[in-house]
Coordinates of C-alpha atoms in Angstrom, one line a residue:
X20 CA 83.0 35.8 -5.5
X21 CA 81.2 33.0 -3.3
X22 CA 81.6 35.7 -0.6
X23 CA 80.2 38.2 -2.1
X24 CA 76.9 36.3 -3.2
X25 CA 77.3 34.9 0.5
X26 CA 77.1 38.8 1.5
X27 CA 74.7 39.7 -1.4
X28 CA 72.1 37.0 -0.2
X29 CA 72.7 38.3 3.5
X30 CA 71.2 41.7 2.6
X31 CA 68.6 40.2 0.6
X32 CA 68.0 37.9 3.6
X33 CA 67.5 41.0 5.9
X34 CA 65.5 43.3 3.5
X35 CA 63.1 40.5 3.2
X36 CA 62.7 40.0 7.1
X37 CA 63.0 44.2 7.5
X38 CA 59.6 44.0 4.7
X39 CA 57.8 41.7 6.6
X40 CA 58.4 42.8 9.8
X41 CA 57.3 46.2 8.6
X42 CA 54.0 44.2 6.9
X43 CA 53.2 42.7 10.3
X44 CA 53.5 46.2 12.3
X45 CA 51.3 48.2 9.6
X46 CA 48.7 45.1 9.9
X47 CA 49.1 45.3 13.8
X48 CA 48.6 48.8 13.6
X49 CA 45.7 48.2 10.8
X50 CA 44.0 46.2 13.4
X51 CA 43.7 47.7 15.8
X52 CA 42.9 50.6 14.6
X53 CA 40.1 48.6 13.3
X54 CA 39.4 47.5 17.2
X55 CA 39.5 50.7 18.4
X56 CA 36.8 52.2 16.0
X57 CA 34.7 49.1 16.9
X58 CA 34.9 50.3 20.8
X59 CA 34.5 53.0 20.1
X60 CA 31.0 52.7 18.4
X61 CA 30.3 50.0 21.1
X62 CA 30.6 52.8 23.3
X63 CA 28.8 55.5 21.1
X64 CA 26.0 53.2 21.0
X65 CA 25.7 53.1 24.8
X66 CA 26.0 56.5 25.5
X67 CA 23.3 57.2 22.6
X68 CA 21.4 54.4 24.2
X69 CA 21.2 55.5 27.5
X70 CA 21.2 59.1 26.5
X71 CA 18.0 58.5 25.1
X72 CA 16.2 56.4 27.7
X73 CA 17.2 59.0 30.4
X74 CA 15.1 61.8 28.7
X75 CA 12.1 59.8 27.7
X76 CA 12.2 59.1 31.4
X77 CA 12.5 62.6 32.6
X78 CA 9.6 63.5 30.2
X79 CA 7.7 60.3 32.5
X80 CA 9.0 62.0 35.6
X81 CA 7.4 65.4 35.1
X82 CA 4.0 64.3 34.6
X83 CA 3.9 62.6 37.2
X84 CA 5.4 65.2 39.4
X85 CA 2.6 67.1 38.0
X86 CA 0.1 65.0 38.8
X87 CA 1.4 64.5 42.5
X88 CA 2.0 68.7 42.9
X89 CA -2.3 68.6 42.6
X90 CA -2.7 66.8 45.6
X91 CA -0.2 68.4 47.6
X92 CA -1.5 72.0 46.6
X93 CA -4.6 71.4 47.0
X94 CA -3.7 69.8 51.1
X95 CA -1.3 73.0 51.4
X96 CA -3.7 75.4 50.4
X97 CA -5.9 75.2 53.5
X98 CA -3.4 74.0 56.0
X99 CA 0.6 74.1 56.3
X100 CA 1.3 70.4 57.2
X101 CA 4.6 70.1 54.8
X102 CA 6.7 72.3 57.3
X103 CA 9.1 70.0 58.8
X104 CA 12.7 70.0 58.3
X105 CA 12.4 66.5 56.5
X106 CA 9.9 67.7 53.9
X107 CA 12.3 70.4 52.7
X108 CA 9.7 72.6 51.0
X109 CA 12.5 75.8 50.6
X110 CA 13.9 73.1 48.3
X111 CA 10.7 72.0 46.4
X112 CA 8.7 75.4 46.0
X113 CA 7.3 74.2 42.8
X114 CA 5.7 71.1 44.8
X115 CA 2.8 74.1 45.8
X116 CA 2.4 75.9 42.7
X117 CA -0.6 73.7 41.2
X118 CA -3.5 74.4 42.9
X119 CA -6.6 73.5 40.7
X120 CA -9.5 73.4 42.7
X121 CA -11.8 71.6 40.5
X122 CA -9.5 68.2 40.8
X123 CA -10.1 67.8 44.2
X124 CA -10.9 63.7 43.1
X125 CA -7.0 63.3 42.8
X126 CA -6.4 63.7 46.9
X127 CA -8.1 60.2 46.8
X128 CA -6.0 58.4 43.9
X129 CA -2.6 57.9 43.1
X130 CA -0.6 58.5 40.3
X131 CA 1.1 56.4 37.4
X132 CA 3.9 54.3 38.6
X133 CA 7.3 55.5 37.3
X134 CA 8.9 52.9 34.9
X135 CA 12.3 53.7 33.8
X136 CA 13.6 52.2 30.5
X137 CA 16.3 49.8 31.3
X138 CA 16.6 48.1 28.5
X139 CA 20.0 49.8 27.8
X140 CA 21.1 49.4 30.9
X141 CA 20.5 46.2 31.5
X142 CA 22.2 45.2 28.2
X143 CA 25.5 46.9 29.4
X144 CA 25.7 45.4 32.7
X145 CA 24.6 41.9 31.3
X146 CA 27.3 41.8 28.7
X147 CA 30.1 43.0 30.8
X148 CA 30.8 46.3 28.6
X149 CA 30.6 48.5 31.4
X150 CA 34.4 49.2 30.8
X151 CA 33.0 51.2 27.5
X152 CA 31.3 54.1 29.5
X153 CA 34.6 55.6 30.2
X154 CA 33.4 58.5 32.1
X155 CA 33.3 56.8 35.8
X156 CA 31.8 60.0 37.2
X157 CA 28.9 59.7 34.4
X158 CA 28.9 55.4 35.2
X159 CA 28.8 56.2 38.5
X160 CA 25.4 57.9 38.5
X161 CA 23.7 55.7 36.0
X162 CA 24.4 52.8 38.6
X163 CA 22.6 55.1 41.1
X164 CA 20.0 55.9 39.1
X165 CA 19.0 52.2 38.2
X166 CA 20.2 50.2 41.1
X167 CA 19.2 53.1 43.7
X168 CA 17.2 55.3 43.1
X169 CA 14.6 53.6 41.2
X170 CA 14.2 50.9 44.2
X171 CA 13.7 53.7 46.2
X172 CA 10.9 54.9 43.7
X173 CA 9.4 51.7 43.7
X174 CA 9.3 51.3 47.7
X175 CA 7.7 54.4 48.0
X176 CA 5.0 53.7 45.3
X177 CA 4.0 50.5 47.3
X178 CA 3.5 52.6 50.4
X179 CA 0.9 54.9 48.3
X180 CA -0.9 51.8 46.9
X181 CA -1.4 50.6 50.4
X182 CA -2.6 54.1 51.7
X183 CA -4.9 54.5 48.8
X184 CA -6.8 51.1 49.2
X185 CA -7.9 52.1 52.5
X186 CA -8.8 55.8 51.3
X187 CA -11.2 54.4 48.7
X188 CA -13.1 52.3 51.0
X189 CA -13.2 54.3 53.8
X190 CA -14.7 57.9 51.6
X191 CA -16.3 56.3 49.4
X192 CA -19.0 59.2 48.8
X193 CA -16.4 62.0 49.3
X194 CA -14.2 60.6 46.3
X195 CA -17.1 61.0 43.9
X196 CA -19.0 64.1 45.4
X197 CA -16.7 66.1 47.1
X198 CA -15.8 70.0 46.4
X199 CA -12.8 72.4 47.3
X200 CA -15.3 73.5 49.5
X201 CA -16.2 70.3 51.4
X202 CA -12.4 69.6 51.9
X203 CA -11.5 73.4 53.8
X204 CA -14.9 72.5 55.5
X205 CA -13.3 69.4 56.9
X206 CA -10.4 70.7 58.1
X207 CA -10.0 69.2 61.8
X208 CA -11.9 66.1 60.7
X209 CA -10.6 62.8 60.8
X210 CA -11.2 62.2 56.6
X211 CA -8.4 66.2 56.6
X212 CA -5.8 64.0 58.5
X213 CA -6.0 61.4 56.5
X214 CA -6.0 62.6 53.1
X215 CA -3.0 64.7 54.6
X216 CA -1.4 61.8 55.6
X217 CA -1.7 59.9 52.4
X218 CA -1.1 63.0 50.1
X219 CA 2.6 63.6 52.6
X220 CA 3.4 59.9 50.9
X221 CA 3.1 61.7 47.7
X222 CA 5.3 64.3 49.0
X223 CA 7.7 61.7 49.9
X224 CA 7.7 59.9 46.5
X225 CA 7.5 63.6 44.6
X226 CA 10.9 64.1 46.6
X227 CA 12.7 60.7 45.3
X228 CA 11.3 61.9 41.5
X229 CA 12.9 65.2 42.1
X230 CA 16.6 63.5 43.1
X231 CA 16.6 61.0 40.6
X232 CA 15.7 63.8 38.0
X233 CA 18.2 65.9 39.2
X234 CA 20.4 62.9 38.7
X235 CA 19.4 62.2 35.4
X236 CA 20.2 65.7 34.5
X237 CA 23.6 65.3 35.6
X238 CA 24.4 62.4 33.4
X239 CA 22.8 63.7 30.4
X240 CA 25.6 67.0 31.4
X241 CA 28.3 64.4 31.3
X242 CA 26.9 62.6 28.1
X243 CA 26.2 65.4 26.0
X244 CA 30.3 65.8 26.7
X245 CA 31.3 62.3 26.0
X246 CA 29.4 62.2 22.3
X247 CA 30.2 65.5 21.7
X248 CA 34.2 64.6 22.1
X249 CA 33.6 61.2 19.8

């Protein structure tokens, strides 16, 4: 009789430590479950985040690729001066296709300064959650965007700044008289060459706004994937 309590209570022994044993795995499994659906809005948030910051900034970009296209139709209208290899303008056809004549004042300004959204950004990298953009090819570009590509931008904005503070003291009459027809007059003329030369900087920054779009484009692509699958 004692052994068969002593056998009895054995079972009972093991059921018990079978039950809780199962408890702990369906808690484990509970749990992280739990985790996982926290990353994973983590990382919904992100993508939305960023998502949303690239095309507010592509909306940024184009108007001020429309605003630089002005100048540099209006320069290539009377002479060809964007025809080396390194201007590429095969690749950027839509750089000449906004000739207004009557905005002849923009050849002496610059544009708006791009200013990407980084607040996103800056909040991944800052709090180490990189790790939750788990398309590398998509993480990859974003770091190019924002630690590339925007430097660039910035760079080659200081160069127009510099080239338009001597364009405004130098014309000073020509900025706030001149017509379409006094700038083919000039052509040959030292005042031609340099409006060329400043509005080729505005080639040159029109060119990094047309590879980081491009760029942006791209990660949007890979985005619209990643949400889509989530």
């Amino acid at each position: 009789m004692e052994k068969n309590k002593t056998g009895k209570y054995f079972k009972y022994a093991i059921g018990e430590i079978v039950l809780v044993v199962i408890g702990i795995l369906i808690a484990l499994s509970i749990n992280n479950w739990n985790e996982k659906r926290k990353e994973n809005k983590i990382s919904q948030d992100y993508l939305i985040g960023i998502n949303n910051d690239i095309k507010k900034d592509i909306e940024q970009v184009d108007k001020i690729l429309k605003e630089q296209t002005t100048s540099i139709s209006l320069i290539s209208s009377i002479e060809n001066v964007f025809i080396e290899e390194y201007h590429q303008p095969e690749r950027h056809t839509s750089f000449f296709n906004a000739l207004d004549t009557s905005q002849v004042k923009a050849l002496f300004y610059r544009s708006v300064s791009y200013r990407p959204r980084r607040g996103t950004y800056n909040s991944l990298i800052s709090d180490g959650k990189s790790g939750f953009i788990k398309n590398r090819d998509a993480f990859q570009l974003i770091q190019e965007i924002y630690d590339e590509e925007n430097l660039r931008l910035a760079s080659s904005y200081g160069v127009i700044k510099e080239f338009e503070s001597k364009i405004v003291l130098m014309y000073p009459y020509q900025k706030k008289h001149w017509t379409y027809h006094d700038l083919k007059n000039s052509k040959g003329d030292k005042i031609f060459f340099d409006l060329s030369n400043f509005t080729e900087q505005k080639y040159f920054y029109a060119q990094n706004l047309f590879k980081l779009k491009e760029k942006m484009l791209a990660v949007l692509k890979l985005f619209e994937m990643e949400i889509e699958e989530k």
